[in-house]
Coordinates of C-alpha atoms in Angstrom, one line a residue:
X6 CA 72.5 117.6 64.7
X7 CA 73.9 116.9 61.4
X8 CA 75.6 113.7 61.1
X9 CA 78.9 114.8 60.2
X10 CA 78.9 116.8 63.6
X11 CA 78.3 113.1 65.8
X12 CA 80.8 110.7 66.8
X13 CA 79.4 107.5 65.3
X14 CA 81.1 104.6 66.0
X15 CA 80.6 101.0 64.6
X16 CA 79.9 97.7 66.3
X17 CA 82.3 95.6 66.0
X18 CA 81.6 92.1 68.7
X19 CA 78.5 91.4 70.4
X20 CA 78.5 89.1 72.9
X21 CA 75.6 88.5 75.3
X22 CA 75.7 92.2 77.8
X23 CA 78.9 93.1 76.4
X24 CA 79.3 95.3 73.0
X25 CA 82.7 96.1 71.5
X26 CA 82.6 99.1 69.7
X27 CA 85.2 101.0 67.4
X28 CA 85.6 104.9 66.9
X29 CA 87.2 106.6 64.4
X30 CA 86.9 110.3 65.4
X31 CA 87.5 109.9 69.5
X32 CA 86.8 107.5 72.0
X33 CA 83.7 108.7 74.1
X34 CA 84.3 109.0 77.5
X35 CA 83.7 106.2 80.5
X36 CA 79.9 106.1 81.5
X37 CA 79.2 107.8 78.3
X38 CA 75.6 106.6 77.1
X39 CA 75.6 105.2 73.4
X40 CA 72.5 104.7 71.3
X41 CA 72.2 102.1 68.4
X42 CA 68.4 102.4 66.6
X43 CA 67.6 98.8 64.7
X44 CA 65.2 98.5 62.6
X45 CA 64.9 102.0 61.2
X46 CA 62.6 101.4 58.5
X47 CA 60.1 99.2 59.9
X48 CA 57.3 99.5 63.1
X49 CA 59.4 97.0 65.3
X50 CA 62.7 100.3 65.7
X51 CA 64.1 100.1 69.0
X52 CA 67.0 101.9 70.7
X53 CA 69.3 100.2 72.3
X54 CA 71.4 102.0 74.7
X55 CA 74.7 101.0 76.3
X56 CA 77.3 102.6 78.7
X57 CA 81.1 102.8 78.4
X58 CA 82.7 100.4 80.8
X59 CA 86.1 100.3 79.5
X60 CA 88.7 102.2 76.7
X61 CA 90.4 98.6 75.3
X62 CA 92.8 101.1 72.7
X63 CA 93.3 104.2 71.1
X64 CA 89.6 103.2 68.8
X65 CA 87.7 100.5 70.5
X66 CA 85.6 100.5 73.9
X67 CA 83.8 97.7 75.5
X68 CA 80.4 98.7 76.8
X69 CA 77.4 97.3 78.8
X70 CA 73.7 96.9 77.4
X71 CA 71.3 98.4 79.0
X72 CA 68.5 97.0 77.2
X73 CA 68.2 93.9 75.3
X74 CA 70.6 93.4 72.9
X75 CA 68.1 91.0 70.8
X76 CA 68.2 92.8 67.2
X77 CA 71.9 94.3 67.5
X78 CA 74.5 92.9 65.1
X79 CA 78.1 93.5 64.0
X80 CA 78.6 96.4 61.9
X81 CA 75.8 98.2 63.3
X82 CA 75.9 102.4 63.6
X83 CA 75.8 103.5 67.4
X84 CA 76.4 106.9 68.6
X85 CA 77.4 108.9 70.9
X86 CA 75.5 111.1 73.2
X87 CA 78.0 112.8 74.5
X88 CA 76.5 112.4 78.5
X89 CA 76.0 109.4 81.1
X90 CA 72.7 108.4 81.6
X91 CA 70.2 110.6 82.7
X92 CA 66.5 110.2 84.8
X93 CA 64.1 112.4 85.4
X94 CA 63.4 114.2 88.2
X95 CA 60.3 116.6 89.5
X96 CA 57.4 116.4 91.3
X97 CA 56.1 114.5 87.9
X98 CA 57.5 111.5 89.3
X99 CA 55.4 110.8 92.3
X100 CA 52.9 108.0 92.2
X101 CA 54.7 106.7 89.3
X102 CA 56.7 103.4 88.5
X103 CA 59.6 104.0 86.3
X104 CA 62.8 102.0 85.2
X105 CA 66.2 102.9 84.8
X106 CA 66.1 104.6 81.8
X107 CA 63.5 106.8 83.4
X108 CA 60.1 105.5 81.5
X109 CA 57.1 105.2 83.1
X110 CA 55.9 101.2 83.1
X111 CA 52.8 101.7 85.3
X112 CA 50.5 102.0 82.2
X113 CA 49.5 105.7 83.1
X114 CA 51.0 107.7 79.6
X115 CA 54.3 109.8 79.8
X116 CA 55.6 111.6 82.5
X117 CA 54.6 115.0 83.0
X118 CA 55.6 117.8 85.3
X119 CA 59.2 117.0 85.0
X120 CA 61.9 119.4 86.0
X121 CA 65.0 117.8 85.0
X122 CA 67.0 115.1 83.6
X123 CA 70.1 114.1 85.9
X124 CA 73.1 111.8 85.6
X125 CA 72.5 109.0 87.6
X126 CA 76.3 109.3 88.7
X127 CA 76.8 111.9 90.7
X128 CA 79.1 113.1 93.4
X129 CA 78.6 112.4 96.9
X130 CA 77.9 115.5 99.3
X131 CA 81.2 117.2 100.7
X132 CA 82.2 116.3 104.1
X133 CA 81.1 119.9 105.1
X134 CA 77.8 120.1 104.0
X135 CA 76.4 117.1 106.1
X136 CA 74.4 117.0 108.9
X137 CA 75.3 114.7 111.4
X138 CA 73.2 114.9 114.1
X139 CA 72.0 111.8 115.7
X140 CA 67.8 111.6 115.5
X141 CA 65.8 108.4 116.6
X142 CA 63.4 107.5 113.3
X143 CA 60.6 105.3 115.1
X144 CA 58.8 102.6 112.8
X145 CA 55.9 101.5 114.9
X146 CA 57.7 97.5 114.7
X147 CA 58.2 96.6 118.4
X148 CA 61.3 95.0 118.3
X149 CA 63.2 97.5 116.0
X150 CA 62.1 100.4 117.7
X151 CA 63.1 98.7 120.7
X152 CA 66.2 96.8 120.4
X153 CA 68.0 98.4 117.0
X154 CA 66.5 101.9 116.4
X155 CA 66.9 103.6 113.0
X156 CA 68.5 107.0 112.5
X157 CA 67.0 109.9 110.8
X158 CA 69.1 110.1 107.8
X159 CA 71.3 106.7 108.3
X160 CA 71.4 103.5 106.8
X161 CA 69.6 100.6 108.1
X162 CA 70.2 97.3 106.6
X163 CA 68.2 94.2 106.8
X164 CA 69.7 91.1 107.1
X165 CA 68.5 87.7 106.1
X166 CA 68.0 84.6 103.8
X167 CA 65.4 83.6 101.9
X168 CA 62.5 83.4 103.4
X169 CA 63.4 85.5 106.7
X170 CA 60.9 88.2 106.0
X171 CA 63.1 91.4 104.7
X172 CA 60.6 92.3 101.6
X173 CA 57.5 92.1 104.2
X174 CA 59.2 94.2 106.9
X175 CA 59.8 96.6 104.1
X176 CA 56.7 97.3 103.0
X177 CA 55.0 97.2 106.7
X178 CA 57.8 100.2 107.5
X179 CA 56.2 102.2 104.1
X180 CA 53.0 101.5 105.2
X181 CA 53.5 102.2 109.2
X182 CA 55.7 105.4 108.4
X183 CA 53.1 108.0 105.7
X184 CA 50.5 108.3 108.6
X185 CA 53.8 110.6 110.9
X186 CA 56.5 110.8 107.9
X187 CA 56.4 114.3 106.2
X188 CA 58.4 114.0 103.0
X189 CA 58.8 111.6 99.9
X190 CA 59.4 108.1 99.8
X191 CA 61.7 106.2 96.9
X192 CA 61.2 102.7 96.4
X193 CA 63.9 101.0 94.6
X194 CA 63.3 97.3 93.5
X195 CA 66.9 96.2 92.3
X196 CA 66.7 92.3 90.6
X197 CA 62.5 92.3 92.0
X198 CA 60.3 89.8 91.3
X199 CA 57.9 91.3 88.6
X200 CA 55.5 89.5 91.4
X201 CA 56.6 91.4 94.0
X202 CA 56.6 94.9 92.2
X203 CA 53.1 94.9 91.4
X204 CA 51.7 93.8 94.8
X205 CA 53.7 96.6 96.3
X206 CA 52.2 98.7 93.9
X207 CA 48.9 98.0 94.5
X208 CA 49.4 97.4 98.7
X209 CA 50.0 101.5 98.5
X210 CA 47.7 102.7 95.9
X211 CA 45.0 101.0 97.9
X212 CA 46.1 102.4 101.4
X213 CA 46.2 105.9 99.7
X214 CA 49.9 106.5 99.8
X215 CA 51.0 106.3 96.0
X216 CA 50.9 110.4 95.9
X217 CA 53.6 110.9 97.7
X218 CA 55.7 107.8 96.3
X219 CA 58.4 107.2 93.4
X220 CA 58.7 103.3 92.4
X221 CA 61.6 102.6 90.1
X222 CA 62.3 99.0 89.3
X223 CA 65.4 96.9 87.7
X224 CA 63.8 93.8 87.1
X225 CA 65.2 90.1 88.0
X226 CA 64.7 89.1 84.3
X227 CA 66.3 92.9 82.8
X228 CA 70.1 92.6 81.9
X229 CA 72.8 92.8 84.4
X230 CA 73.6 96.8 83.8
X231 CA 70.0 97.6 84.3
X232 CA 70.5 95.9 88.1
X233 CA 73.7 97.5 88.0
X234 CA 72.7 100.9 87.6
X235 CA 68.8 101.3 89.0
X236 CA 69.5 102.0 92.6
X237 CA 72.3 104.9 91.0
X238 CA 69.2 106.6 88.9
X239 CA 67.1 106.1 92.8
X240 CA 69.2 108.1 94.7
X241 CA 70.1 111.4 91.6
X242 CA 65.8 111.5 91.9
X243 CA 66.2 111.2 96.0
X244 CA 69.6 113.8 95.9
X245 CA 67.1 116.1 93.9
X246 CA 64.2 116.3 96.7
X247 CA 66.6 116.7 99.3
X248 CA 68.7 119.2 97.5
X249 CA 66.3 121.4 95.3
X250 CA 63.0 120.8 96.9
X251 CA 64.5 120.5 100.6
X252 CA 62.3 117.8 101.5
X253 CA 63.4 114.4 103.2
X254 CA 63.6 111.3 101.6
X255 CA 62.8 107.9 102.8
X256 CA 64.8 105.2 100.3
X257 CA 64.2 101.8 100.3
X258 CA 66.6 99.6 98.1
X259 CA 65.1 95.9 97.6
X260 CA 67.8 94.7 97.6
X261 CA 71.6 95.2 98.1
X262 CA 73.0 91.6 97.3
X263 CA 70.7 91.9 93.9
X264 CA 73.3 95.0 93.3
X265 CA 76.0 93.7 94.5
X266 CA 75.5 90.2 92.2
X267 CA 74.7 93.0 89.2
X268 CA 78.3 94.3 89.1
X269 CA 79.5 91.0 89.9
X270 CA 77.5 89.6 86.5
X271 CA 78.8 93.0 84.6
X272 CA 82.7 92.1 86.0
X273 CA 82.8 88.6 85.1
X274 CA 81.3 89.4 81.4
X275 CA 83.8 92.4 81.1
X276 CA 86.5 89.7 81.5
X277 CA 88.0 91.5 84.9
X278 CA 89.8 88.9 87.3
X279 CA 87.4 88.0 90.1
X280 CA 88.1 88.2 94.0
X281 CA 87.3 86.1 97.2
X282 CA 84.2 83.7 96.4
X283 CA 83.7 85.4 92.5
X284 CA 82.7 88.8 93.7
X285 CA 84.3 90.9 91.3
X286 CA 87.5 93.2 92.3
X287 CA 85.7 96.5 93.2
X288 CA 83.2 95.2 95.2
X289 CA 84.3 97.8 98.0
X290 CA 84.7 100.5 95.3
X291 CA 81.0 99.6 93.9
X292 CA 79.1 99.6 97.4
X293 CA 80.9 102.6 98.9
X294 CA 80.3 104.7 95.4
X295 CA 76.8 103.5 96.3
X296 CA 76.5 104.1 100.3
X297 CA 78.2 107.7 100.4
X298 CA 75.8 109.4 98.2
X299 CA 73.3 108.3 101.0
X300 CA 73.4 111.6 103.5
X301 CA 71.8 114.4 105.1
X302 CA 72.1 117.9 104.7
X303 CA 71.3 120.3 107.3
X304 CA 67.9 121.1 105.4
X305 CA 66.8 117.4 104.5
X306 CA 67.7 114.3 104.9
X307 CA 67.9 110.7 103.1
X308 CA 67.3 107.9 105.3
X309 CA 67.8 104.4 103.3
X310 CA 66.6 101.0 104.4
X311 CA 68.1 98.4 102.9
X312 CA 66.9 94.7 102.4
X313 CA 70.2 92.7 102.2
X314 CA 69.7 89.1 101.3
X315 CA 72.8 86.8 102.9
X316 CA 73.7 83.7 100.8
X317 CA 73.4 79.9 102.7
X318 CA 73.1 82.3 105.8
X319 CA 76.3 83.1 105.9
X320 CA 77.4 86.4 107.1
X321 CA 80.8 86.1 106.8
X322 CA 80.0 86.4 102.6
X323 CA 81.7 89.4 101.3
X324 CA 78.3 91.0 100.1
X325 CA 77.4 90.5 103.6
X326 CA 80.5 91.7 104.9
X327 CA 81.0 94.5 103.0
X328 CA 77.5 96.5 103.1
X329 CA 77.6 96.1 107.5
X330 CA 80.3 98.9 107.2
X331 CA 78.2 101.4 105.9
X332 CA 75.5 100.8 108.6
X333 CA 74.1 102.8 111.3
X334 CA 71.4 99.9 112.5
X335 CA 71.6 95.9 111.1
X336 CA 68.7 94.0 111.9
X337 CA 69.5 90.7 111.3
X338 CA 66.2 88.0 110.4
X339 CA 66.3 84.6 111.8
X340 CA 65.7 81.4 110.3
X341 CA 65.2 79.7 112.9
X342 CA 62.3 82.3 114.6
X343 CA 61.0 82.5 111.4
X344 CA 60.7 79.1 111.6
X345 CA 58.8 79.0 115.3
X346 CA 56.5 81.9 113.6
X347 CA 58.1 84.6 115.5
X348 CA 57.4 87.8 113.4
X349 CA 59.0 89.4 112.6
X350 CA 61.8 87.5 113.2
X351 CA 64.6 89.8 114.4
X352 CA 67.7 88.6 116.2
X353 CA 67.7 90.2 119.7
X354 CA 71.5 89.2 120.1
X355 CA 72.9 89.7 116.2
X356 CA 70.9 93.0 115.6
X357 CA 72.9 96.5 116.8
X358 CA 72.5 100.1 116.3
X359 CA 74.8 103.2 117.0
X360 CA 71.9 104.7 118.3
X361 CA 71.4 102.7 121.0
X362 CA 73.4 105.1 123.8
X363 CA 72.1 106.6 126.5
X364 CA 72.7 109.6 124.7
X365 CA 70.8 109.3 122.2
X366 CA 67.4 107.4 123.1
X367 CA 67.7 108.2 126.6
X368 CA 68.3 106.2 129.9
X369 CA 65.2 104.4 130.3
X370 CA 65.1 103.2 126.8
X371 CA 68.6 102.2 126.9
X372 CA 68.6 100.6 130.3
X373 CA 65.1 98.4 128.9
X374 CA 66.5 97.5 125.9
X375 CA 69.7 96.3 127.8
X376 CA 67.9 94.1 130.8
X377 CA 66.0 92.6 127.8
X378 CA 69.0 91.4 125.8
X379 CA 70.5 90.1 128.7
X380 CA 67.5 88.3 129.5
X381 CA 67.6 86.5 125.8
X382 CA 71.5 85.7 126.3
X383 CA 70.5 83.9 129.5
X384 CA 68.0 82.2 127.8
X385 CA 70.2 81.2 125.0
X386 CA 72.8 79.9 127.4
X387 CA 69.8 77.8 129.6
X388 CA 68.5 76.4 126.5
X389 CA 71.3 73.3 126.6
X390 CA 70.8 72.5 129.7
X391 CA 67.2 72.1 129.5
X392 CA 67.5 70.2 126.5
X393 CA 69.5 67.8 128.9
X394 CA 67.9 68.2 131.8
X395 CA 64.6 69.3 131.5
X396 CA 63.2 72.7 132.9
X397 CA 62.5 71.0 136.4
X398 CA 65.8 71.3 137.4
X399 CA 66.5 74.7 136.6
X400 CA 66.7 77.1 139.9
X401 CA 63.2 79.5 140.8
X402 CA 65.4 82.2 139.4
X403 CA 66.4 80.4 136.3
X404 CA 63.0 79.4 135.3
X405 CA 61.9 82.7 136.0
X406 CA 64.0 83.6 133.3
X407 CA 63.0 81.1 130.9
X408 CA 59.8 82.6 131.9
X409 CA 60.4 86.2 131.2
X410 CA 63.0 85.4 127.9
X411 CA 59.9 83.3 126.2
X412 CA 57.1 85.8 127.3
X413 CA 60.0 88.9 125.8
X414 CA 60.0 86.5 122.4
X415 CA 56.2 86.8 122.2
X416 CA 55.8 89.9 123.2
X417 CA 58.1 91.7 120.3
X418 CA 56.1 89.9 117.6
X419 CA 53.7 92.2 116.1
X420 CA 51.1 91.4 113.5
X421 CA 51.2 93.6 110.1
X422 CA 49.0 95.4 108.2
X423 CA 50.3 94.6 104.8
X424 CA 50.0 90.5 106.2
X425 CA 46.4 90.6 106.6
X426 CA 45.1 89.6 103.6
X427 CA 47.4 86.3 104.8
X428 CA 46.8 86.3 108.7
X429 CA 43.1 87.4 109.0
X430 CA 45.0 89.7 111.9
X431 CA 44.7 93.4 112.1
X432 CA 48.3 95.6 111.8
X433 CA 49.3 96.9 114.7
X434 CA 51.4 100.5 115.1
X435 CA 52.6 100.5 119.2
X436 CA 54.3 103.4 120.0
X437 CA 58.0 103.6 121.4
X438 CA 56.4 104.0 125.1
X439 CA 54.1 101.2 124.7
X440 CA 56.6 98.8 124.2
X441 CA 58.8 100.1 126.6
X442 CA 56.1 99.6 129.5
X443 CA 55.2 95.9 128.0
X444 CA 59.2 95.1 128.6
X445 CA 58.9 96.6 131.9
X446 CA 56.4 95.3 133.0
X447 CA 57.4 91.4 132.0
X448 CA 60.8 92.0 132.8
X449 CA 59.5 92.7 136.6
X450 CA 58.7 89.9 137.1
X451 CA 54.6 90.7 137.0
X452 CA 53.4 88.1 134.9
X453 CA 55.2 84.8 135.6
X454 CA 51.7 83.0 136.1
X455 CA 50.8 84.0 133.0
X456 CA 51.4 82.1 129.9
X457 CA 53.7 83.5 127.2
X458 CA 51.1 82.1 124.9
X459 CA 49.1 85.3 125.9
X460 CA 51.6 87.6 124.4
X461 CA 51.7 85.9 120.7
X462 CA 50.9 88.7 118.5
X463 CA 49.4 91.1 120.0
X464 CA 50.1 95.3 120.1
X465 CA 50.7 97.1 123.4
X466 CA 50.9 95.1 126.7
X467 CA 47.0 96.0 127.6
X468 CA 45.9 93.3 125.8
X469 CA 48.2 90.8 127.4
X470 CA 46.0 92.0 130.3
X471 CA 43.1 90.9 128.6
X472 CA 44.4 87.7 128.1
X473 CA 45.6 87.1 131.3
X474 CA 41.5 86.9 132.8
X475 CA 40.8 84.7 130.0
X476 CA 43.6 82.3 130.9

């Protein structure tokens, strides 16, 4: 295009993220993608790309960086591209890592086999169009299968602090889901450790999976719009398997608060007035644009789970807060079994799912999972006065209880296959009817002379059994 025919504009502030730049002709419009090219005459040119955030008058707009704004400088030509960003979709990104801007950064040459390039802000799909029928996705975990199944096509968040264990359960349910999953997986690291990133890469390279797998990463150290806007450019290459390839999608976001933080960062250097605790204004407005493009159609479906990282352990935190609402399941991780070595350390009491109705798993998986939180909330409620007391004085059918609560604890820890290299332990994948039998069968009452020792880490209840003639 000749350059009379482009809308060049001219920069005009720079200051960290944020670029102010004025137009003569028209002010492009908002989520327009700009480019600047510096350095045009030597080997080090670079583009640098920003979005349009905001119109500040009839001439100016004030735009985030996408890349590094190391190089750019007032005065500066930038123009317009007339479109939002775009990413590329197609079969030629399986077994690839990519970032936002849709270039590969796994070493492996340029993509090929590429259908498309999509705006990463799309439109939700209409009310009409989705599928809402209510299908149990098993993970192989005990205790999630067990006490907060997943939905087929929902949202599953996990909940915890640092440390908790959400990054590990992650890539066990990757790993535990390609040997029964038929469709795609997504995996979208949003503010990742560059650490983290590669081990995942290699964990599923090595275990054969990578084929059917998209990685696309917004790195911790990457500005704040690249955080901002990587889990947007996830789900236009997740919309396009389930919509023009009718295949479902499995999406894992790691991690939600990393998002959330993202459009706080972009907010507070924009200049808008913050809300409760510093989260920016829109924080509803952000996650929900987010969430509601997560759905299933009545060909395909997206199912999202979603690492949510919960600062000082609070959940009353508005990132917290906010992202429960869009929910089907919340597994929420424990410090505290993290802490005894109970893993993974789900909450029996904090975790819920909708899916957990009679109608939908059926009465003998309800009724299970029911005697066993009841039997934890006794627990819970014993535990002060045998801290007083001691466990001598608690009633046969109170100790059998304790019993039964401590040998439940055990029993819904499970080691992983992606902890091995860290454990020396084998993963283990028990199906739903396994551990429904192992809770039974505690939960009876059958193995009170056994110790819950015996239970520590093992798969389905048989080898409890095995245990109990060693002991």
């Amino acid at each position: 295009m000749k350059k009379e025919n482009l809308n060049l504009g001219i920069v005009k502030e720079v200051e960290g993220s944020v670029v102010v730049v004025y137009f003569e002709k028209k002010l492009p419009e908002i989520y327009s993608k700009l480019v600047c090219t510096i350095n045009k005459k030597t080997s080090d040119q670079k583009d640098i790309v920003i979005e349009v955030e905001d119109h500040i008058d009839a001439h100016n707009i004030r735009g985030i960086a996408i890349t590094s704004t190391q190089g750019l400088a007032r005065g500066d030509e930038v123009v317009d591209t007339n479109g939002p960003l775009t990413i590329p979709v197609g079969r030629g990104v399986l077994g690839r890592m990519i970032n936002v801007m849709g270039k590969p950064i796994d070493n492996k040459g340029e993509l090929t086999d590429i259908s498309a390039w999509r705006s990463i802000h799309n439109k939700p799909i209409p009310l009409m169009q989705r599928n809402v029928k209510s299908e149990v996705f098993q993970t192989g975990i005990k205790s999630i299968d067990l006490l907060t199944p997943l939905e087929r096509g929902g949202k599953a968040g996990l909940f915890g602090g640092a440390g908790c264990g959400k990054t590990v359960l992650i890539t066990e349910m990757i790993n535990n889901m390609f040997g029964k999953y038929d469709g795609v997986s997504l995996f979208c690291g949003v503010g990742e450790r560059s650490r983290e990133g590669e081990e995942l890469y290699t964990e599923m390279k090595d275990a054969g999976v990578l084929d059917k797998t998209t990685m696309i990463f917004g790195q911790m150290n990457e500005p704040s719009g690249v955080r901002f806007r990587v889990a947007q450019a996830a789900l236009s290459i997740a919309e396009y398997f389930r919509d023009d390839l009718k295949q479902d999608v499995l999406l894992m976001i790691d991690n939600i608060f990393r998002f959330i933080q993202a459009g706080s960062e972009v907010a507070g250097l924009m200049g808008r007035i913050p809300s409760r605790v510093g989260y920016q204004s829109s924080l509803g407005q952000d996650l929900a644009t987010l969430q509601e493009r997560i759905a299933s159609t009545s060909t395909a479906s997206i199912t999202s789970i979603q690492a949510v990282y919960v600062p000082a352990d609070d959940f009353t935190d508005p990132s917290a807060a906010e992202t429960f609402a869009h929910l089907s399941a919340t597994v929420v991780l424990s410090r505290k079994m993290a802490s005894q070595g109970l893993y993974p350390a789900v909450d029996p009491l904090a975790s819920s799912s909708k899916m957990l109705s009679k109608d939908v798993v059926g009465e003998r998986h309800y009724n299970v999972a029911k005697a066993v939180k009841m039997t934890m909330a006794q627990y819970e409620d014993l535990k002060d006065i045998i801290a007083m007391l001691g466990y001598d004085e608690l009633s046969d059918e109170d100790q059998a209880t304790v019993i039964k609560a401590r040998q439940l604890e055990r029993f819904l820890t499970q080691p992983f296959a992606t902890t091995k290299h860290f454990t020396g332990m084998e993963g283990k994948l028990v199906d739903l009817d396994q551990t429904l039998t192992g809770c039974e069968e505690i939960l009876s009452g059958k193995y009170l002379d056994v110790n819950p020792n015996a239970f520590y880490m093992i798969g389905d209840i048989s080898e409890a059994k095995i245990n109990k003639k060693e002991n």
